[in-house]
mmCIF file of C-alpha atoms in Angstrom:
data_model
loop_
_atom_site.group_PDB
_atom_site.id
_atom_site.type_symbol
_atom_site.label_atom_id
_atom_site.label_comp_id
_atom_site.label_asym_id
_atom_site.label_seq_id
_atom_site.Cartn_x
_atom_site.Cartn_y
_atom_site.Cartn_z
ATOM 1 C CA UNK A 1 0.000 0.000 0.000
ATOM 2 C CA UNK A 2 2.964 2.329 0.267
ATOM 3 C CA UNK A 3 4.453 3.764 3.436
ATOM 4 C CA UNK A 4 5.920 7.020 4.735
ATOM 5 C CA UNK A 5 9.243 6.038 3.129
ATOM 6 C CA UNK A 6 10.045 5.258 -0.484
ATOM 7 C CA UNK A 7 10.707 1.579 -1.151
ATOM 8 C CA UNK A 8 11.176 -0.195 -4.446
ATOM 9 C CA UNK A 9 12.562 -3.287 -6.031
ATOM 10 C CA UNK A 10 13.475 -4.487 -9.498
ATOM 11 C CA UNK A 11 14.354 -8.089 -10.230
ATOM 12 C CA UNK A 12 15.050 -10.513 -13.020
ATOM 13 C CA UNK A 13 14.246 -14.143 -12.211
ATOM 14 C CA UNK A 14 15.200 -17.276 -14.106
ATOM 15 C CA UNK A 15 13.978 -20.860 -13.888
ATOM 16 C CA UNK A 16 15.738 -23.346 -16.135
ATOM 17 C CA UNK A 17 14.255 -26.676 -17.212
ATOM 18 C CA UNK A 18 16.875 -28.419 -15.068
ATOM 19 C CA UNK A 19 15.351 -26.894 -11.924
ATOM 20 C CA UNK A 20 12.182 -29.003 -12.343
ATOM 21 C CA UNK A 21 11.725 -32.596 -11.250
ATOM 22 C CA UNK A 22 11.064 -35.203 -13.935
ATOM 23 C CA UNK A 23 7.461 -36.334 -14.343
ATOM 24 C CA UNK A 24 6.734 -40.044 -14.659
ATOM 25 C CA UNK A 25 3.260 -39.502 -16.155
ATOM 26 C CA UNK A 26 4.508 -39.155 -19.734
ATOM 27 C CA UNK A 27 2.930 -35.702 -19.966
ATOM 28 C CA UNK A 28 5.183 -32.747 -20.615
ATOM 29 C CA UNK A 29 5.144 -30.295 -17.734
ATOM 30 C CA UNK A 30 4.924 -26.590 -18.409
ATOM 31 C CA UNK A 31 7.840 -26.261 -15.991
ATOM 32 C CA UNK A 32 10.118 -28.387 -18.220
ATOM 33 C CA UNK A 33 11.331 -25.334 -20.106
ATOM 34 C CA UNK A 34 13.451 -22.291 -19.491
ATOM 35 C CA UNK A 35 11.475 -19.360 -18.114
ATOM 36 C CA UNK A 36 12.362 -15.878 -16.989
ATOM 37 C CA UNK A 37 10.484 -12.802 -15.883
ATOM 38 C CA UNK A 38 10.889 -9.222 -14.756
ATOM 39 C CA UNK A 39 9.320 -7.707 -11.632
ATOM 40 C CA UNK A 40 9.430 -4.103 -10.508
ATOM 41 C CA UNK A 41 7.607 -2.176 -7.792
ATOM 42 C CA UNK A 42 7.743 1.172 -6.049
ATOM 43 C CA UNK A 43 5.822 2.664 -3.150
ATOM 44 C CA UNK A 44 5.980 5.696 -0.945
ATOM 45 C CA UNK A 45 4.310 8.875 0.252
ATOM 46 C CA UNK A 46 2.473 11.391 -1.917
ATOM 47 C CA UNK A 47 1.429 13.547 1.073
ATOM 48 C CA UNK A 48 3.371 12.732 4.251
ATOM 49 C CA UNK A 49 1.343 10.644 6.732
ATOM 50 C CA UNK A 50 -1.872 11.008 4.646
ATOM 51 C CA UNK A 51 -1.610 9.730 1.070
ATOM 52 C CA UNK A 52 0.521 6.825 -0.160
ATOM 53 C CA UNK A 53 1.055 5.112 -3.522
ATOM 54 C CA UNK A 54 2.204 1.692 -4.657
ATOM 55 C CA UNK A 55 2.772 0.397 -8.179
ATOM 56 C CA UNK A 56 4.095 -2.819 -9.669
ATOM 57 C CA UNK A 57 4.867 -4.343 -13.070
ATOM 58 C CA UNK A 58 5.245 -8.012 -14.087
ATOM 59 C CA UNK A 59 6.488 -9.323 -17.448
ATOM 60 C CA UNK A 60 7.368 -12.946 -18.264
ATOM 61 C CA UNK A 61 9.745 -13.059 -21.230
ATOM 62 C CA UNK A 62 8.454 -16.177 -23.043
ATOM 63 C CA UNK A 63 4.823 -15.184 -22.752
ATOM 64 C CA UNK A 64 3.434 -12.001 -24.185
ATOM 65 C CA UNK A 65 1.981 -10.716 -20.956
ATOM 66 C CA UNK A 66 2.137 -7.313 -19.333
ATOM 67 C CA UNK A 67 0.625 -6.760 -15.923
ATOM 68 C CA UNK A 68 0.519 -3.509 -14.035
ATOM 69 C CA UNK A 69 -0.966 -2.683 -10.644
ATOM 70 C CA UNK A 70 -1.426 0.649 -8.903
ATOM 71 C CA UNK A 71 -2.866 1.638 -5.555
ATOM 72 C CA UNK A 72 -3.529 4.823 -3.600
ATOM 73 C CA UNK A 73 -4.147 4.738 0.144
ATOM 74 C CA UNK A 74 -5.579 7.806 1.913
ATOM 75 C CA UNK A 75 -5.865 8.251 5.685
ATOM 76 C CA UNK A 76 -7.586 11.598 6.324
ATOM 77 C CA UNK A 77 -7.868 10.734 10.046
ATOM 78 C CA UNK A 78 -6.851 7.925 12.403
ATOM 79 C CA UNK A 79 -10.305 6.342 12.106
ATOM 80 C CA UNK A 80 -10.774 6.484 8.291
ATOM 81 C CA UNK A 81 -8.910 4.524 5.609
ATOM 82 C CA UNK A 82 -9.628 4.802 1.862
ATOM 83 C CA UNK A 83 -8.055 2.655 -0.871
ATOM 84 C CA UNK A 84 -8.247 2.810 -4.667
ATOM 85 C CA UNK A 85 -6.551 0.154 -6.776
ATOM 86 C CA UNK A 86 -6.394 -0.874 -10.428
ATOM 87 C CA UNK A 87 -4.906 -3.977 -12.083
ATOM 88 C CA UNK A 88 -4.524 -4.418 -15.824
ATOM 89 C CA UNK A 89 -3.191 -7.680 -17.243
ATOM 90 C CA UNK A 90 -2.959 -8.392 -20.961
ATOM 91 C CA UNK A 91 -1.802 -11.763 -22.308
ATOM 92 C CA UNK A 92 -1.331 -13.034 -25.867
ATOM 93 C CA UNK A 93 -0.585 -16.750 -26.291
ATOM 94 C CA UNK A 94 0.247 -18.839 -29.338
ATOM 95 C CA UNK A 95 0.072 -22.605 -29.659
ATOM 96 C CA UNK A 96 3.410 -24.339 -29.016
ATOM 97 C CA UNK A 97 2.553 -28.037 -29.245
ATOM 98 C CA UNK A 98 2.443 -28.789 -32.995
ATOM 99 C CA UNK A 99 2.913 -32.422 -33.970
ATOM 100 C CA UNK A 100 4.610 -33.592 -37.175
ATOM 101 C CA UNK A 101 1.283 -34.850 -38.568
ATOM 102 C CA UNK A 102 -0.552 -31.552 -37.976
ATOM 103 C CA UNK A 103 -0.966 -28.581 -40.228
ATOM 104 C CA UNK A 104 0.438 -25.270 -38.943
ATOM 105 C CA UNK A 105 -3.081 -23.854 -39.238
ATOM 106 C CA UNK A 106 -4.320 -26.165 -36.459
ATOM 107 C CA UNK A 107 -2.556 -24.243 -33.698
ATOM 108 C CA UNK A 108 -4.745 -22.018 -31.622
ATOM 109 C CA UNK A 109 -3.853 -19.147 -29.387
ATOM 110 C CA UNK A 110 -5.701 -16.816 -27.103
ATOM 111 C CA UNK A 111 -5.842 -13.232 -26.020
ATOM 112 C CA UNK A 112 -7.065 -12.129 -22.633
ATOM 113 C CA UNK A 113 -7.380 -8.809 -20.860
ATOM 114 C CA UNK A 114 -8.160 -8.662 -17.168
ATOM 115 C CA UNK A 115 -9.057 -5.340 -15.573
ATOM 116 C CA UNK A 116 -9.949 -4.985 -11.898
ATOM 117 C CA UNK A 117 -10.728 -1.695 -10.189
ATOM 118 C CA UNK A 118 -11.477 -1.591 -6.470
ATOM 119 C CA UNK A 119 -12.430 1.157 -4.052
ATOM 120 C CA UNK A 120 -12.857 0.469 -0.376
ATOM 121 C CA UNK A 121 -13.405 2.519 2.751
ATOM 122 C CA UNK A 122 -13.131 1.649 6.444
ATOM 123 C CA UNK A 123 -14.336 3.750 9.348
ATOM 124 C CA UNK A 124 -13.673 2.905 12.988
ATOM 125 C CA UNK A 125 -16.712 4.484 14.665
ATOM 126 C CA UNK A 126 -15.680 3.581 18.223
ATOM 127 C CA UNK A 127 -13.911 0.734 20.052
ATOM 128 C CA UNK A 128 -16.886 -1.598 19.436
ATOM 129 C CA UNK A 129 -18.144 -0.531 15.998
ATOM 130 C CA UNK A 130 -16.817 -0.090 12.501
ATOM 131 C CA UNK A 131 -18.203 0.234 8.986
ATOM 132 C CA UNK A 132 -16.740 -0.840 5.641
ATOM 133 C CA UNK A 133 -17.702 -0.379 2.014
ATOM 134 C CA UNK A 134 -16.152 -2.033 -1.048
ATOM 135 C CA UNK A 135 -16.950 -1.436 -4.708
ATOM 136 C CA UNK A 136 -15.306 -3.561 -7.410
ATOM 137 C CA UNK A 137 -15.383 -3.481 -11.192
ATOM 138 C CA UNK A 138 -14.200 -6.722 -12.785
ATOM 139 C CA UNK A 139 -13.721 -7.166 -16.524
ATOM 140 C CA UNK A 140 -12.296 -10.326 -18.117
ATOM 141 C CA UNK A 141 -12.201 -10.193 -21.904
ATOM 142 C CA UNK A 142 -11.024 -13.366 -23.653
ATOM 143 C CA UNK A 143 -10.725 -14.469 -27.264
ATOM 144 C CA UNK A 144 -9.519 -17.728 -28.778
ATOM 145 C CA UNK A 145 -8.262 -17.653 -32.361
ATOM 146 C CA UNK A 146 -6.150 -19.709 -34.768
ATOM 147 C CA UNK A 147 -2.467 -18.774 -34.773
ATOM 148 C CA UNK A 148 -2.281 -18.962 -38.564
ATOM 149 C CA UNK A 149 -5.438 -18.281 -40.569
ATOM 150 C CA UNK A 150 -5.711 -20.193 -43.843
ATOM 151 C CA UNK A 151 -5.963 -17.975 -46.918
ATOM 152 C CA UNK A 152 -9.265 -19.398 -48.208
ATOM 153 C CA UNK A 153 -12.772 -18.146 -48.795
ATOM 154 C CA UNK A 154 -15.848 -19.996 -47.585
ATOM 155 C CA UNK A 155 -18.645 -20.433 -50.109
ATOM 156 C CA UNK A 156 -22.201 -20.155 -48.815
ATOM 157 C CA UNK A 157 -23.653 -21.147 -52.196
ATOM 158 C CA UNK A 158 -26.064 -24.109 -51.861
ATOM 159 C CA UNK A 159 -24.514 -27.230 -53.373
ATOM 160 C CA UNK A 160 -20.958 -25.838 -53.356
ATOM 161 C CA UNK A 161 -18.267 -28.493 -52.988
ATOM 162 C CA UNK A 162 -15.042 -28.371 -51.081
ATOM 163 C CA UNK A 163 -12.004 -28.424 -53.369
ATOM 164 C CA UNK A 164 -9.687 -30.869 -51.639
ATOM 165 C CA UNK A 165 -7.438 -31.326 -54.667
ATOM 166 C CA UNK A 166 -5.556 -28.160 -53.840
#
């Protein structure tokens, strides 16, 4: 949520295929490959002892994904706390498991976009009572699509035949 002091971190992390245990099931694990990702975050005061910020960023290198998060925390008095946060994550994936007997047009990928906005308030009324309110907006847009679209036209003419001779 951020504090009265500035704090931040940036890191690069790596996981090689050799860091994963072998599976005896015959199924390839998603961990049996080299992976790496970048993380960064920063937080601190905007207005000393009243308003704080926090932000972070996440990016895996072998996946087209960008994720950002931001948050503001406001404490106008000792008994009131207000938070606003927003997360935006966009991912684009392509098929990676093509077999030798499959056409390249059979691979399918996906796009997704996740957006979450949250506002919450807390009020300590007295030592025995408090009130809270939370409002959230959640949006998860997804789309599956072929990785390589075939350059063909579909005929809607009644009686049309499929030309399989090429």
